XYZ file of N, CA and C in Angstrom:
525
model
N 0.824 -1.181 0.000
C 0.000 0.000 0.000
C 0.873 1.250 0.000
N 1.928 1.216 0.762
C 2.784 2.395 0.867
C 3.490 2.674 -0.451
N 3.974 1.621 -1.113
C 4.705 1.785 -2.371
C 3.789 2.082 -3.552
N 2.483 1.875 -3.398
C 1.522 2.057 -4.484
C 1.962 1.307 -5.742
N 2.397 0.074 -5.537
C 2.921 -0.735 -6.627
C 1.984 -1.900 -6.922
N 1.454 -1.925 -8.132
C 0.616 -3.047 -8.522
C 1.440 -4.322 -8.637
N 2.738 -4.198 -8.952
C 3.612 -5.364 -9.045
C 3.749 -6.040 -7.685
N 3.956 -5.253 -6.648
C 4.090 -5.818 -5.299
C 2.754 -6.396 -4.832
N 1.646 -5.767 -5.191
C 0.330 -6.315 -4.846
C 0.121 -7.671 -5.518
N 0.520 -7.787 -6.777
C 0.407 -9.072 -7.485
C 1.278 -10.127 -6.812
N 2.483 -9.764 -6.425
C 3.371 -10.713 -5.760
C 2.817 -11.133 -4.400
N 2.297 -10.188 -3.638
C 1.684 -10.523 -2.350
C 0.472 -11.434 -2.554
N -0.280 -11.191 -3.610
C -1.409 -12.054 -3.933
C -0.925 -13.454 -4.283
N 0.204 -13.544 -4.966
C 0.792 -14.846 -5.282
C 1.179 -15.613 -4.037
N 1.735 -14.926 -3.070
C 2.076 -15.601 -1.816
C 0.820 -15.998 -1.033
N -0.235 -15.197 -1.135
C -1.513 -15.590 -0.527
C -2.074 -16.825 -1.221
N -1.949 -16.872 -2.536
C -2.354 -18.044 -3.310
C -1.608 -19.286 -2.817
N -0.313 -19.151 -2.596
C 0.497 -20.262 -2.121
C 0.057 -20.713 -0.738
N -0.197 -19.773 0.156
C -0.615 -20.130 1.518
C -1.966 -20.842 1.510
N -2.914 -20.318 0.762
C -4.231 -20.942 0.710
C -4.176 -22.299 0.010
N -3.356 -22.414 -1.020
C -3.203 -23.696 -1.719
C -2.559 -24.739 -0.819
N -1.635 -24.314 0.026
C -0.997 -25.225 0.971
C -2.028 -25.803 1.931
N -2.933 -24.969 2.381
C -3.987 -25.427 3.297
C -4.883 -26.453 2.604
N -5.317 -26.150 1.383
C -6.172 -27.086 0.645
C -5.439 -28.399 0.385
N -4.165 -28.306 0.023
C -3.363 -29.506 -0.245
C -3.226 -30.356 1.014
N -2.944 -29.729 2.132
C -2.783 -30.480 3.390
C -4.094 -31.134 3.811
N -5.201 -30.429 3.655
C -6.487 -30.992 4.050
C -6.892 -32.182 3.176
N -6.397 -32.230 1.962
C -6.767 -33.324 1.055
C -5.778 -34.476 1.087
N -4.626 -34.298 1.732
C -3.562 -35.302 1.666
C -3.962 -36.568 2.417
N -3.895 -37.728 1.750
C -4.295 -38.988 2.399
C -3.392 -39.312 3.591
N -4.021 -39.620 4.720
C -3.287 -40.025 5.905
C -2.835 -38.891 6.800
N -2.980 -37.647 6.381
C -2.532 -36.539 7.219
C -3.551 -36.234 8.315
N -4.805 -36.048 7.957
C -5.871 -35.797 8.936
C -6.906 -36.916 8.950
N -7.014 -37.630 7.840
C -7.950 -38.748 7.721
C -7.344 -39.745 6.735
N -7.699 -41.000 6.831
C -7.094 -42.003 5.947
C -7.186 -41.668 4.457
N -8.301 -41.134 4.009
C -8.454 -40.780 2.601
C -8.314 -39.301 2.337
N -7.939 -38.537 3.332
C -7.890 -37.088 3.197
C -9.243 -36.492 3.534
N -9.241 -35.235 3.884
C -10.491 -34.548 4.199
C -11.095 -33.938 2.941
N -12.219 -33.331 3.085
C -12.885 -32.573 2.024
C -13.370 -33.442 0.874
N -13.542 -34.740 1.090
C -14.035 -35.616 0.030
C -13.031 -35.826 -1.080
N -11.760 -35.885 -0.729
C -10.707 -36.033 -1.727
C -10.799 -37.379 -2.432
N -10.544 -37.357 -3.737
C -10.467 -38.573 -4.527
C -9.008 -38.970 -4.691
N -8.743 -40.027 -5.439
C -7.371 -40.509 -5.590
C -6.453 -39.539 -6.337
N -7.025 -38.620 -7.121
C -6.227 -37.664 -7.893
C -6.184 -36.269 -7.264
N -7.017 -36.035 -6.270
C -7.215 -34.680 -5.744
C -5.937 -34.032 -5.238
N -5.201 -34.733 -4.403
C -4.003 -34.148 -3.810
C -2.959 -33.825 -4.868
N -2.783 -34.732 -5.815
C -1.795 -34.493 -6.874
C -2.191 -33.296 -7.729
N -3.477 -33.169 -8.056
C -3.915 -32.031 -8.859
C -3.817 -30.727 -8.084
N -4.123 -30.741 -6.799
C -3.956 -29.522 -5.996
C -2.497 -29.086 -5.989
N -1.587 -30.049 -5.888
C -0.159 -29.746 -5.945
C 0.188 -29.101 -7.283
N -0.342 -29.621 -8.371
C -0.037 -29.075 -9.703
C -0.618 -27.672 -9.881
N -1.864 -27.462 -9.412
C -2.448 -26.119 -9.493
C -1.629 -25.129 -8.675
N -1.231 -25.547 -7.485
C -0.458 -24.697 -6.584
C 0.893 -24.348 -7.194
N 1.625 -25.381 -7.638
C 2.976 -25.148 -8.148
C 2.992 -24.593 -9.571
N 1.878 -24.701 -10.283
C 1.775 -24.077 -11.590
C 1.237 -22.661 -11.520
N 0.503 -22.351 -10.454
C -0.096 -21.027 -10.314
C 0.869 -19.963 -9.819
N 1.696 -20.309 -8.845
C 2.599 -19.305 -8.276
C 3.528 -18.686 -9.325
N 4.125 -19.471 -10.242
C 4.968 -18.828 -11.258
C 4.237 -17.801 -12.112
N 2.934 -17.977 -12.294
C 2.167 -16.985 -13.064
C 2.132 -15.640 -12.346
N 2.040 -15.678 -11.025
C 2.087 -14.436 -10.247
C 3.475 -13.799 -10.332
N 4.512 -14.628 -10.318
C 5.886 -14.117 -10.425
C 6.100 -13.475 -11.788
N 5.592 -14.114 -12.835
C 5.710 -13.540 -14.184
C 4.970 -12.204 -14.252
N 3.763 -12.153 -13.690
C 3.000 -10.895 -13.687
C 3.748 -9.811 -12.919
N 4.355 -10.176 -11.786
C 5.151 -9.218 -11.016
C 6.301 -8.683 -11.868
N 7.024 -9.591 -12.529
C 8.189 -9.185 -13.317
C 7.787 -8.283 -14.482
N 6.664 -8.577 -15.100
C 6.206 -7.768 -16.228
C 5.744 -6.388 -15.754
N 5.050 -6.335 -14.620
C 4.547 -5.054 -14.108
C 5.647 -4.184 -13.515
N 6.668 -4.804 -12.907
C 7.710 -4.030 -12.233
C 8.440 -3.129 -13.228
N 8.435 -1.867 -12.945
C 9.121 -0.896 -13.790
C 8.321 -0.451 -15.008
N 7.116 -0.971 -15.189
C 6.313 -0.569 -16.345
C 5.457 0.648 -15.983
N 4.790 1.178 -16.985
C 3.902 2.318 -16.777
C 2.701 1.942 -15.905
N 2.320 0.669 -15.933
C 1.148 0.216 -15.176
C 1.478 -0.137 -13.728
N 2.753 -0.041 -13.328
C 3.095 -0.423 -11.953
C 2.526 0.548 -10.928
N 2.651 1.822 -11.183
C 2.179 2.817 -10.220
C 0.659 2.823 -10.194
N 0.117 2.572 -9.027
C -1.335 2.568 -8.870
C -1.801 3.967 -8.498
N -2.920 4.407 -9.033
C -3.440 5.719 -8.621
C -3.825 5.686 -7.145
N -3.779 6.823 -6.514
C -4.080 6.897 -5.076
C -5.463 6.331 -4.761
N -6.400 6.466 -5.688
C -7.752 5.964 -5.442
C -7.817 4.434 -5.478
N -6.819 3.785 -6.094
C -6.837 2.320 -6.220
C -5.997 1.623 -5.163
N -5.367 2.380 -4.294
C -4.515 1.759 -3.292
C -5.262 1.602 -1.981
N -4.649 0.958 -1.057
C -5.219 0.818 0.272
C -6.106 -0.391 0.412
N -6.995 -0.285 1.375
C -7.833 -1.416 1.763
C -8.671 -1.994 0.619
N -9.298 -1.193 -0.243
C -10.112 -1.801 -1.311
C -9.281 -2.682 -2.259
N -8.107 -2.230 -2.646
C -7.264 -3.025 -3.550
C -6.793 -4.301 -2.873
N -6.376 -4.188 -1.629
C -5.908 -5.363 -0.895
C -7.063 -6.327 -0.654
N -8.218 -5.802 -0.258
C -9.392 -6.642 -0.034
C -9.797 -7.357 -1.322
N -9.793 -6.628 -2.430
C -10.125 -7.232 -3.722
C -9.170 -8.345 -4.103
N -7.869 -8.141 -3.845
C -6.870 -9.167 -4.151
C -7.079 -10.403 -3.283
N -7.347 -10.185 -1.994
C -7.556 -11.311 -1.070
C -8.810 -12.098 -1.454
N -9.895 -11.393 -1.739
C -11.138 -12.071 -2.130
C -10.939 -12.806 -3.455
N -10.293 -12.152 -4.398
C -10.060 -12.771 -5.709
C -9.234 -14.038 -5.626
N -8.145 -13.987 -4.878
C -7.284 -15.168 -4.789
C -7.966 -16.272 -3.990
N -8.780 -15.908 -3.013
C -9.529 -16.918 -2.254
C -10.518 -17.635 -3.157
N -11.198 -16.892 -4.008
C -12.150 -17.493 -4.950
C -11.413 -18.422 -5.924
N -10.257 -18.004 -6.398
C -9.482 -18.836 -7.331
C -9.062 -20.143 -6.669
N -8.550 -20.070 -5.439
C -8.115 -21.286 -4.739
C -9.304 -22.193 -4.444
N -10.421 -21.614 -4.028
C -11.616 -22.432 -3.788
C -12.061 -23.094 -5.098
N -11.965 -22.376 -6.194
C -12.312 -22.953 -7.498
C -11.409 -24.119 -7.871
N -10.099 -23.943 -7.698
C -9.164 -25.039 -7.966
C -9.432 -26.221 -7.044
N -9.693 -25.928 -5.771
C -9.977 -27.007 -4.818
C -11.268 -27.729 -5.194
N -12.284 -26.980 -5.599
C -13.551 -27.610 -6.005
C -13.344 -28.487 -7.236
N -12.533 -28.018 -8.169
C -12.241 -28.812 -9.361
C -11.480 -30.078 -9.001
N -10.447 -29.942 -8.159
C -9.637 -31.105 -7.796
C -10.381 -32.070 -6.887
N -11.229 -31.551 -6.013
C -11.931 -32.410 -5.054
C -13.258 -32.932 -5.611
N -14.077 -32.043 -6.139
C -15.389 -32.451 -6.616
C -15.402 -32.901 -8.071
N -14.495 -32.347 -8.864
C -14.466 -32.687 -10.283
C -13.268 -33.515 -10.673
N -12.719 -34.263 -9.708
C -11.489 -35.014 -10.004
C -11.679 -36.060 -11.094
N -12.919 -36.501 -11.321
C -13.161 -37.470 -12.399
C -13.046 -36.811 -13.772
N -13.215 -35.504 -13.840
C -13.108 -34.784 -15.112
C -11.653 -34.510 -15.493
N -10.754 -34.596 -14.527
C -9.335 -34.355 -14.784
C -8.653 -35.671 -15.167
N -7.626 -35.607 -16.012
C -6.916 -36.843 -16.353
C -6.269 -37.454 -15.111
N -6.243 -38.765 -15.068
C -5.614 -39.458 -13.939
C -4.101 -39.293 -14.033
N -3.508 -38.745 -12.975
C -2.052 -38.597 -12.944
C -1.422 -39.480 -11.872
N -2.271 -40.126 -11.067
C -1.795 -41.057 -10.042
C -2.510 -42.397 -10.230
N -1.750 -43.470 -10.103
C -2.309 -44.825 -10.079
C -1.809 -45.446 -8.789
N -2.635 -45.389 -7.751
C -2.166 -45.797 -6.423
C -1.173 -44.764 -5.929
N 0.022 -45.219 -5.624
C 1.081 -44.305 -5.195
C 2.105 -44.046 -6.298
N 1.766 -44.402 -7.528
C 2.691 -44.217 -8.653
C 2.061 -43.295 -9.687
N 2.901 -42.754 -10.557
C 2.460 -41.807 -11.559
C 1.989 -42.514 -12.822
N 1.048 -41.879 -13.510
C 0.587 -42.370 -14.809
C 1.400 -41.659 -15.899
N 1.328 -42.129 -17.143
C 2.030 -41.422 -18.225
C 1.573 -39.966 -18.404
N 0.322 -39.656 -18.079
C -0.159 -38.272 -18.196
C 0.584 -37.333 -17.256
N 1.112 -37.875 -16.173
C 1.833 -37.051 -15.191
C 3.059 -36.403 -15.815
N 3.701 -37.075 -16.760
C 4.908 -36.522 -17.390
C 4.597 -35.177 -18.044
N 3.521 -35.116 -18.796
C 3.151 -33.860 -19.452
C 2.732 -32.787 -18.475
N 1.972 -33.173 -17.464
C 1.480 -32.197 -16.490
C 2.634 -31.624 -15.677
N 3.470 -32.481 -15.135
C 4.561 -31.998 -14.281
C 5.619 -31.263 -15.107
N 5.807 -31.656 -16.355
C 6.750 -30.929 -17.220
C 6.262 -29.514 -17.480
N 4.966 -29.361 -17.694
C 4.385 -28.030 -17.908
C 4.552 -27.165 -16.661
N 4.281 -27.737 -15.505
C 4.420 -27.003 -14.243
C 5.874 -26.608 -14.020
N 6.800 -27.535 -14.246
C 8.221 -27.256 -14.029
C 8.711 -26.198 -15.007
N 8.304 -26.315 -16.269
C 8.733 -25.339 -17.272
C 8.148 -23.950 -17.006
N 6.939 -23.868 -16.444
C 6.386 -22.551 -16.102
C 7.218 -21.891 -15.009
N 7.734 -22.689 -14.095
C 8.606 -22.141 -13.047
C 9.936 -21.680 -13.635
N 10.478 -22.462 -14.545
C 11.722 -22.070 -15.209
C 11.515 -20.793 -16.020
N 10.385 -20.692 -16.698
C 10.076 -19.496 -17.477
C 9.964 -18.269 -16.565
N 9.335 -18.436 -15.402
C 9.231 -17.327 -14.446
C 10.617 -16.866 -14.006
N 11.503 -17.811 -13.749
C 12.874 -17.464 -13.362
C 13.572 -16.707 -14.488
N 13.397 -17.146 -15.713
C 14.027 -16.472 -16.853
C 13.470 -15.070 -17.072
N 12.158 -14.906 -16.907
C 11.554 -13.574 -17.047
C 12.115 -12.638 -15.979
N 12.222 -13.138 -14.755
C 12.810 -12.331 -13.677
C 14.248 -11.956 -14.005
N 15.011 -12.898 -14.501
C 16.432 -12.682 -14.794
C 16.612 -11.620 -15.875
N 15.753 -11.619 -16.865
C 15.900 -10.684 -17.986
C 15.489 -9.259 -17.632
N 14.657 -9.075 -16.604
C 14.215 -7.744 -16.208
C 15.302 -7.092 -15.357
N 15.914 -6.073 -15.887
C 16.985 -5.403 -15.166
C 16.635 -3.941 -14.978
N 17.167 -3.282 -14.018
C 18.071 -3.765 -12.972
C 17.315 -4.585 -11.937
N 18.043 -5.463 -11.263
C 17.441 -6.328 -10.250
C 17.444 -5.636 -8.894
N 16.296 -5.622 -8.262
C 16.217 -5.130 -6.889
C 16.558 -6.288 -5.955
N 16.696 -5.996 -4.681
C 16.945 -7.053 -3.700
C 15.757 -8.025 -3.682
N 14.543 -7.493 -3.808
C 13.359 -8.346 -3.865
C 13.429 -9.279 -5.074
N 13.869 -8.768 -6.210
C 14.004 -9.602 -7.409
C 15.009 -10.727 -7.188
N 16.135 -10.405 -6.573
C 17.156 -11.425 -6.323
C 16.629 -12.517 -5.399
N 15.937 -12.127 -4.343
C 15.385 -13.126 -3.434
C 14.267 -13.914 -4.106
N 13.535 -13.284 -4.980
C 12.499 -14.002 -5.718
C 13.127 -15.014 -6.681
N 14.278 -14.681 -7.231
C 15.006 -15.654 -8.063
C 15.459 -16.849 -7.221
N 15.890 -16.595 -5.988
C 16.248 -17.687 -5.081
C 15.028 -18.558 -4.805
N 13.887 -17.910 -4.572
C 12.641 -18.642 -4.330
C 12.292 -19.504 -5.540
N 12.416 -18.961 -6.739
C 12.076 -19.727 -7.933
C 13.044 -20.891 -8.152
N 14.305 -20.728 -7.791
C 15.247 -21.855 -7.864
C 14.828 -22.946 -6.876
N 14.483 -22.547 -5.665
C 14.006 -23.524 -4.674
C 12.725 -24.183 -5.161
N 11.853 -23.413 -5.798
C 10.589 -23.927 -6.343
C 10.872 -24.992 -7.408
N 11.862 -24.709 -8.282
C 12.246 -25.677 -9.308
C 12.760 -26.968 -8.686
N 13.594 -26.844 -7.657
C 14.112 -28.041 -6.983
C 13.002 -28.783 -6.254
N 12.062 -28.058 -5.677
C 10.931 -28.685 -4.990
C 10.132 -29.544 -5.966
N 9.800 -28.976 -7.114
C 9.035 -29.726 -8.111
C 9.850 -30.900 -8.639
N 11.134 -30.664 -8.883
C 11.982 -31.739 -9.404
C 12.070 -32.903 -8.421
N 12.298 -32.597 -7.152
C 12.477 -33.662 -6.164
C 11.172 -34.358 -5.797
N 10.071 -33.640 -5.803
C 8.822 -34.260 -5.374
C 8.007 -34.848 -6.518
N 8.231 -34.415 -7.743
C 7.395 -34.915 -8.838
C 8.181 -35.372 -10.057
N 9.202 -34.647 -10.465
C 9.914 -34.998 -11.697
C 10.838 -36.190 -11.482
N 11.655 -36.147 -10.453
C 12.661 -37.194 -10.218
C 12.177 -38.292 -9.285
N 10.937 -38.241 -8.900
C 10.363 -39.204 -7.971
C 9.473 -40.158 -8.741
N 9.458 -41.409 -8.368
C 8.661 -42.396 -9.106
C 7.217 -42.486 -8.600
N 6.920 -41.868 -7.475
C 5.570 -41.927 -6.942
C 5.465 -41.183 -5.646
N 4.289 -41.280 -5.043
C 4.024 -40.562 -3.800
C 4.750 -41.259 -2.665
């Protein structure tokens, strides 16, 4: 609010997306709170929530990188403050609830990416897309110069994000 930066608002919204997605993912994870997961999770729900979560955050990072330093970064005084922040929080909450509803209630409409505790062939395409979106976000950040301290730390976050996806989904044979 103080910086009147739409780029920082988008990034903060991305971190809110991550926090809310983490909650949905944990509530659906089999064996964490209930044997089959809470919220009526199906066999694909947790894996799809992970993909939505890890595929969504890089989009916020890309939006931040594109907005930072552009003409659209500076928000008018009338668009800053509580209404903008409230709108971002409500918007990201609706998006996460939508993804959760799709993964939990509409899991039969999504391609199967898990077979028991192992991955299906469809998982290769899905996880590759998610991993490449994170790599693309890192590259977009890298190309936007000059780099602020926030940009550098965000690049560190995106590197950790790439390793997280690689270790938990790309280089792993199953859950």
